[in-house]
PDB file of C-alpha atoms in Angstrom:
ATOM      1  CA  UNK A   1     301.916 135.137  22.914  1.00 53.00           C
ATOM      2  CA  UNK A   2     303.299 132.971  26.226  1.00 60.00           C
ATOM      3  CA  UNK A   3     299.552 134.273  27.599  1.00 64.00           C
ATOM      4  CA  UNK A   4     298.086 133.052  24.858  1.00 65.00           C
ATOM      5  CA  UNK A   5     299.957 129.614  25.761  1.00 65.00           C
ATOM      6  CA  UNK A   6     299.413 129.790  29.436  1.00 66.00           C
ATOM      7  CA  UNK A   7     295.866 130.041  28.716  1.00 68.00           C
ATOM      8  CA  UNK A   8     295.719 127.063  26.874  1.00 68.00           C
ATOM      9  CA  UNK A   9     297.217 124.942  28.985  1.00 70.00           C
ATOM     10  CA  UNK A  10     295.131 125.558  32.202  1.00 73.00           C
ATOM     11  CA  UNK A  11     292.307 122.529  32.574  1.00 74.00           C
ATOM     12  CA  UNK A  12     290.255 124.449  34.795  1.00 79.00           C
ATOM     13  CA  UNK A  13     287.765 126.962  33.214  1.00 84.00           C
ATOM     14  CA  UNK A  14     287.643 129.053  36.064  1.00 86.00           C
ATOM     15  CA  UNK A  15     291.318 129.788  36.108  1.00 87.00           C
ATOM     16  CA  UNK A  16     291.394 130.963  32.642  1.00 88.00           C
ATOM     17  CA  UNK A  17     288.204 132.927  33.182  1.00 90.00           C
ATOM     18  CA  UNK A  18     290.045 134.725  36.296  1.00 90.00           C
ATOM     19  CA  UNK A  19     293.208 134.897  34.063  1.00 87.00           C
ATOM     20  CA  UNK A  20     291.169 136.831  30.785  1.00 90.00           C
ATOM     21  CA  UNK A  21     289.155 139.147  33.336  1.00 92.00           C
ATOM     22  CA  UNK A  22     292.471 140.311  34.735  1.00 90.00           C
ATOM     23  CA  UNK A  23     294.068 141.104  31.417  1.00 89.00           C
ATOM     24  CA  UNK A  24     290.484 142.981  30.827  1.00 92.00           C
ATOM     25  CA  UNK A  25     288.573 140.846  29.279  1.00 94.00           C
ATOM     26  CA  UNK A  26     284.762 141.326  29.867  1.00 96.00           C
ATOM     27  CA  UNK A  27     283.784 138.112  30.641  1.00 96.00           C
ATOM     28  CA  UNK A  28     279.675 136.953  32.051  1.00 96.00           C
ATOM     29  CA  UNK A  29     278.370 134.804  34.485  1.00 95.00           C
ATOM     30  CA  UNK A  30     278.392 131.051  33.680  1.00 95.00           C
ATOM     31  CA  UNK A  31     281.066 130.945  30.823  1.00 96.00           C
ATOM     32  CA  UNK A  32     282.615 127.809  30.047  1.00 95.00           C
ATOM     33  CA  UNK A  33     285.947 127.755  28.008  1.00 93.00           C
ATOM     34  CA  UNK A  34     286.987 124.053  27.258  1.00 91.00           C
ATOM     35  CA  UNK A  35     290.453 122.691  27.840  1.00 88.00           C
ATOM     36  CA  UNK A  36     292.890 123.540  24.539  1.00 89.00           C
ATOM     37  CA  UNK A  37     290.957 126.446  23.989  1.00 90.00           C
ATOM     38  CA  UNK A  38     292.718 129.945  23.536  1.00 89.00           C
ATOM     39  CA  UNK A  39     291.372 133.441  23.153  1.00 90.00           C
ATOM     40  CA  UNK A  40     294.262 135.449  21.463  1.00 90.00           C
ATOM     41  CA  UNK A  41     294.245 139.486  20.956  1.00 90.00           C
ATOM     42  CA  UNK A  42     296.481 142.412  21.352  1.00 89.00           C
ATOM     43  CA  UNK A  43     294.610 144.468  23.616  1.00 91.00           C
ATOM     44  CA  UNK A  44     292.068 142.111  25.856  1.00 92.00           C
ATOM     45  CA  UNK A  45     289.788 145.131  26.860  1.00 94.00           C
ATOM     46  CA  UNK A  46     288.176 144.449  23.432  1.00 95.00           C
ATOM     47  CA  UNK A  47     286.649 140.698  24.266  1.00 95.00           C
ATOM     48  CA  UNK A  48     283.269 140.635  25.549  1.00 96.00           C
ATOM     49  CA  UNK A  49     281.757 137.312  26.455  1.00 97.00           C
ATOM     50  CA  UNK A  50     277.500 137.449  27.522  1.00 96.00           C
ATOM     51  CA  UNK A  51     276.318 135.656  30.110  1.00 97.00           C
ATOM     52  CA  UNK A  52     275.690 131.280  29.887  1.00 97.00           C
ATOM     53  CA  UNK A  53     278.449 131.103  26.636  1.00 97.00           C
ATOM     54  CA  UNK A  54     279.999 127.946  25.717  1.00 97.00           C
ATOM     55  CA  UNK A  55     283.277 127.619  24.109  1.00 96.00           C
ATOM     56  CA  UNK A  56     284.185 123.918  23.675  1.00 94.00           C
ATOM     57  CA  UNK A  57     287.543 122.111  24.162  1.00 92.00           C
ATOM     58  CA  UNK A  58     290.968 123.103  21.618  1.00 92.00           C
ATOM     59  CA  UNK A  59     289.281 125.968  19.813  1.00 94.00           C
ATOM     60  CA  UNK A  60     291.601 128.692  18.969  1.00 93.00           C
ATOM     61  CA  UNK A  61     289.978 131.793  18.586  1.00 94.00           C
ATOM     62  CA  UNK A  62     292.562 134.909  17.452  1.00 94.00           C
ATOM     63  CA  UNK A  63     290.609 138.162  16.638  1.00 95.00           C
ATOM     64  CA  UNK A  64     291.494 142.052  17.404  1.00 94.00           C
ATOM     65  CA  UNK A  65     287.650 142.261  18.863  1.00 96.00           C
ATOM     66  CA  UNK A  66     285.088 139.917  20.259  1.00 96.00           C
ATOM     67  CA  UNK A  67     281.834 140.669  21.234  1.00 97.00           C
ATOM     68  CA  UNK A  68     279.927 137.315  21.963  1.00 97.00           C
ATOM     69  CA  UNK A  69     276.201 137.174  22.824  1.00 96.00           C
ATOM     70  CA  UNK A  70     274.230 135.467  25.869  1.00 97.00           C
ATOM     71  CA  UNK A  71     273.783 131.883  25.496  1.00 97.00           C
ATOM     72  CA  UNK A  72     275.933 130.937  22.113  1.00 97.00           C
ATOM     73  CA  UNK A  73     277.944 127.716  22.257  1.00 97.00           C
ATOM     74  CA  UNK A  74     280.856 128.113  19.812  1.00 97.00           C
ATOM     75  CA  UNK A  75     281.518 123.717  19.491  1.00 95.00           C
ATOM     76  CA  UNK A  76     284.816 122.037  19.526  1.00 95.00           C
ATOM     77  CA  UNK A  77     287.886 122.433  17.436  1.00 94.00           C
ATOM     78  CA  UNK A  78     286.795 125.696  15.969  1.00 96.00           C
ATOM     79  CA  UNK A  79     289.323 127.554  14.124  1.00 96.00           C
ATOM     80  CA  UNK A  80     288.626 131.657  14.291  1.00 96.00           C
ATOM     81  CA  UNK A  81     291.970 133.171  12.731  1.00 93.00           C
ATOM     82  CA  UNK A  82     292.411 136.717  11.089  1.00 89.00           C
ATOM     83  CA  UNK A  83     292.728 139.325  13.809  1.00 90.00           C
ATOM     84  CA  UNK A  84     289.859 141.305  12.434  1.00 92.00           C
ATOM     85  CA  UNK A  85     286.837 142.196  14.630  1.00 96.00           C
ATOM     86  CA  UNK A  86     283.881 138.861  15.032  1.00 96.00           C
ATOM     87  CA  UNK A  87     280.651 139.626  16.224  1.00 97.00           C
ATOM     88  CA  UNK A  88     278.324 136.568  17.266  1.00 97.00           C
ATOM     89  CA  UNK A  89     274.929 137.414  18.226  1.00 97.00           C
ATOM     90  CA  UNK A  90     272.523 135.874  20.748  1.00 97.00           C
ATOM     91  CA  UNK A  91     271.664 132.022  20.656  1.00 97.00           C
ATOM     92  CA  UNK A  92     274.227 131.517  17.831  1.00 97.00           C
ATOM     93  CA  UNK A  93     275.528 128.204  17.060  1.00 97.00           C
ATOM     94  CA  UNK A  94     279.190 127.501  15.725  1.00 96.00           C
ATOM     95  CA  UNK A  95     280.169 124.147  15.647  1.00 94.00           C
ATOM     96  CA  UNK A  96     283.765 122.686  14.292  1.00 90.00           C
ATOM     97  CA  UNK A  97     284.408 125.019  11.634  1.00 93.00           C
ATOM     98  CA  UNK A  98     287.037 127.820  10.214  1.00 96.00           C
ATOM     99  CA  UNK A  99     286.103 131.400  10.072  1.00 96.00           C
ATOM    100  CA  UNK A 100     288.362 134.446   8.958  1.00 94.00           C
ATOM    101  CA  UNK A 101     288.089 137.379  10.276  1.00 94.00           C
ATOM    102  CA  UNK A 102     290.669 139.732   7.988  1.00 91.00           C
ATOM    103  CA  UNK A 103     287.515 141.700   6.936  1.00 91.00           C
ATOM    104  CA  UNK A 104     285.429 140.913  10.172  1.00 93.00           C
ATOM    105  CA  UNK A 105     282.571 138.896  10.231  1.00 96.00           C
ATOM    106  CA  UNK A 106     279.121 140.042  12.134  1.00 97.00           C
ATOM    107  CA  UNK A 107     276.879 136.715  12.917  1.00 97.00           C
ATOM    108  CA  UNK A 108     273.125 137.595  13.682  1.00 97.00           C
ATOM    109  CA  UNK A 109     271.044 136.393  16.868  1.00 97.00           C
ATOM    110  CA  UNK A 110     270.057 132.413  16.666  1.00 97.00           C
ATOM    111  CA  UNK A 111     272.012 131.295  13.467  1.00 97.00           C
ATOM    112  CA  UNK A 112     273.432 128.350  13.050  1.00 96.00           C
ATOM    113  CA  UNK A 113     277.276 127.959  10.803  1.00 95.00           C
ATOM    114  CA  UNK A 114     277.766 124.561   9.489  1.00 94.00           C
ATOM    115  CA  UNK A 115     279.944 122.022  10.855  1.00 94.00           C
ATOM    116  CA  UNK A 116     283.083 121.276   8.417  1.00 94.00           C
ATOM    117  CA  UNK A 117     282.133 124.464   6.974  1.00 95.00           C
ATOM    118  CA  UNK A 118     284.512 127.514   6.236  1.00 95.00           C
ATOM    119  CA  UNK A 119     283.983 131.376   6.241  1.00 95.00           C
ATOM    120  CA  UNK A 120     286.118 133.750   4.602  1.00 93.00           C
ATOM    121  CA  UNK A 121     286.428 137.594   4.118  1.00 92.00           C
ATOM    122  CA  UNK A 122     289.089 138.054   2.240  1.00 84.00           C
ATOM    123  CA  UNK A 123     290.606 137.583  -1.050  1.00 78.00           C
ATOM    124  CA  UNK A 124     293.516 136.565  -2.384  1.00 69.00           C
ATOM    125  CA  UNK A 125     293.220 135.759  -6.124  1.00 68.00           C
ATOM    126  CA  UNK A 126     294.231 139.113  -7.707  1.00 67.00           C
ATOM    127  CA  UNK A 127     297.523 138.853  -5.528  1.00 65.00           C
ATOM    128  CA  UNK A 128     298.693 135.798  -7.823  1.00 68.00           C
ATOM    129  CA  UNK A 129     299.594 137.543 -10.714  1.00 72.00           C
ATOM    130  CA  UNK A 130     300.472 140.640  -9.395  1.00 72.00           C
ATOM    131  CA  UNK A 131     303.009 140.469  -7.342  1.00 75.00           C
ATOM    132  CA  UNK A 132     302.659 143.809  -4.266  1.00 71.00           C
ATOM    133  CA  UNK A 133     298.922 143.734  -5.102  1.00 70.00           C
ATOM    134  CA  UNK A 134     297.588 143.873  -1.062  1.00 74.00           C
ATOM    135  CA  UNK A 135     294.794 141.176  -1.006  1.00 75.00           C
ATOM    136  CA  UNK A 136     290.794 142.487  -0.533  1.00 81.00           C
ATOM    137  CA  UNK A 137     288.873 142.692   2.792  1.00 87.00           C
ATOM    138  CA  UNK A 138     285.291 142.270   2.957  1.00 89.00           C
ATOM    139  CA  UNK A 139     283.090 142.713   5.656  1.00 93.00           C
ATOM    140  CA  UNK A 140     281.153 139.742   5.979  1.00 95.00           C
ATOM    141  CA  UNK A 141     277.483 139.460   7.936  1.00 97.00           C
ATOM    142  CA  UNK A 142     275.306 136.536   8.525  1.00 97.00           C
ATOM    143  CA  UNK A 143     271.510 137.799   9.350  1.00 96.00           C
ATOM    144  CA  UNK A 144     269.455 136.457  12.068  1.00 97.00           C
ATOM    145  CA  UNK A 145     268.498 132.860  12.103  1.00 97.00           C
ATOM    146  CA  UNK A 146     270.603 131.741   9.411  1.00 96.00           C
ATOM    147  CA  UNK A 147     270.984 128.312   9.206  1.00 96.00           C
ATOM    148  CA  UNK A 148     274.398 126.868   6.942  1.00 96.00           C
ATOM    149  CA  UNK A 149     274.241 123.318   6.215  1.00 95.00           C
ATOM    150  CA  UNK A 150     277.153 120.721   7.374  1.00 96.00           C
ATOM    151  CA  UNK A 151     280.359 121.219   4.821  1.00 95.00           C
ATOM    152  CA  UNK A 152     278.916 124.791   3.302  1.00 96.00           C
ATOM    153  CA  UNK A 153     281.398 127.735   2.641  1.00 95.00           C
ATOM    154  CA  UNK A 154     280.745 131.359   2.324  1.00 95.00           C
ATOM    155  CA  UNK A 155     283.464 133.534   0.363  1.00 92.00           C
ATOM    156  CA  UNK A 156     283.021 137.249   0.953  1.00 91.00           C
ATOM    157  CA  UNK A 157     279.481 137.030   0.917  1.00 94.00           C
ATOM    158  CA  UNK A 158     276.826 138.504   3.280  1.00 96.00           C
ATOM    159  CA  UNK A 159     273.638 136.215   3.897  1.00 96.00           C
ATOM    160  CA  UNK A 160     269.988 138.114   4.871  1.00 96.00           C
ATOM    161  CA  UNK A 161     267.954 137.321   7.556  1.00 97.00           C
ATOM    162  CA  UNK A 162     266.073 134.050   8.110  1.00 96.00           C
ATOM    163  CA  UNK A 163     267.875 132.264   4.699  1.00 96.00           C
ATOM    164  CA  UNK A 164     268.686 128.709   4.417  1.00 96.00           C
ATOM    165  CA  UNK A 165     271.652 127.498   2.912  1.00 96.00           C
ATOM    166  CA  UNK A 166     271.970 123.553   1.883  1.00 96.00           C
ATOM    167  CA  UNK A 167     274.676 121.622   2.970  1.00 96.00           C
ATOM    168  CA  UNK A 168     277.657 121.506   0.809  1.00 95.00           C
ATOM    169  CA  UNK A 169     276.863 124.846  -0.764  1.00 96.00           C
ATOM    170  CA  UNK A 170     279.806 127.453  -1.838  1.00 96.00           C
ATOM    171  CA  UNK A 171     277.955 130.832  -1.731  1.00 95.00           C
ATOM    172  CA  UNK A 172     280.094 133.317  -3.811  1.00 93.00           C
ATOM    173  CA  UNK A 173     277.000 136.268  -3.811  1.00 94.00           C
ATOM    174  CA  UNK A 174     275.313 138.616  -1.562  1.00 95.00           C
ATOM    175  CA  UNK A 175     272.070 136.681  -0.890  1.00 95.00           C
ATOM    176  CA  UNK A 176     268.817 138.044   0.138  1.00 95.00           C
ATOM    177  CA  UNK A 177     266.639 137.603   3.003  1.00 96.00           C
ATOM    178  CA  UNK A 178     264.007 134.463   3.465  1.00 96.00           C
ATOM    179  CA  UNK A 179     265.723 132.734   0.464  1.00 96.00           C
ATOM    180  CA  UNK A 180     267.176 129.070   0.091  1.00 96.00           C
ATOM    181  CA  UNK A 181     270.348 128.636  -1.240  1.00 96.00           C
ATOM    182  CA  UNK A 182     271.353 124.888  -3.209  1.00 96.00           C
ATOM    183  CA  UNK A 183     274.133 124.501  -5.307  1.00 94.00           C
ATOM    184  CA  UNK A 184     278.065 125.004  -6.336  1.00 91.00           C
ATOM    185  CA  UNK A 185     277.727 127.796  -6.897  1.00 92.00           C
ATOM    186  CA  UNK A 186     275.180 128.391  -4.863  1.00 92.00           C
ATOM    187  CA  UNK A 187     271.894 129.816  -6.103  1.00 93.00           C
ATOM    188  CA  UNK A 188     268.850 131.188  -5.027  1.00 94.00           C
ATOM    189  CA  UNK A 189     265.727 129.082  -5.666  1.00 89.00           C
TER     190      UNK A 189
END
């Protein structure tokens, strides 16, 4: 945890590049890790960072295994909590958002997540009444270009390949690929 904070507090990207490579991290050419921002994990040989990826300033990412691809930006004041494993693909783009990983999340190559938006793979509603109940993981993937519009969520869901979903949406179901998504709930049209 004081790495974790050390991190943090260094301004210059380079330093905290050097710092993460020497704890193991694989890290590529041309990375950029804003100021604030923290990659957290118990064993640091499991990041991997492509080459030309942007992480933008005080976003807190805490996972048990990373695996970024070439050329995603991940925006500012991102929230990635959880410890589970979070896969981003290629060309992905993550602006200010919260994603859980309890259940790890898998984002396809060239999506887009919305901005306010949330992400969840877990759930804890049969925990409320039943008290020792452990709380249910789900495995959550995002297909290639995806786009989620500003203020969408996605509970425990997985979203096909090449799908639109409309800003504001709460997606509570598996949905297919090619589809559009409207709605609270949100539903295929």
């Amino acid at each position: 945890m004081r790495f974790t904070i050390l991190i943090k507090l260094i301004p210059f990207n380079t330093l905290k590049i050097f710092f993460l490579k020497l704890m193991g991290a694989k890290i590529g050419k041309n990375v950029k890790i804003g100021y604030l921002s923290t990659i957290h994990t118990t064993n640091y040989s499991n990041i991997a960072i492509g080459d030309f990826v942007q992480i933008g300033y005080n976003t807190n990412i805490k996972v048990s295994k990373l695996n970024i691809g070439n050329f995603s930006i991940i925006g500012n004041d991102v929230q990635i909590n959880g410890g589970g494993k979070l896969t981003i693909g290629r060309g992905c783009y993550i602006p200010g958002l919260f994603i859980d990983t309890s259940g790890g999340v898998n984002i396809g190559d060239f999506s887009a997540l919305p901005p306010n938006g949330n992400i969840y793979s877990h759930n804890y509603s049969h925990t409320w009444h039943n008290p020792g109940t452990k709380y249910e993981k789900y495995n959550v993937k995002i297909g290639a270009r995806t786009w989620m519009g500003a203020g969408s969520s996605l509970l425990n869901a997985n979203v096909g390949d090449e799908s639109l979903i409309a800003a504001g949406s709460i997606v509570l179901q598996n949905i297919p690929d090619n589809a559009f998504v409207i709605g609270n709930p949100a539903r295929v049209l």
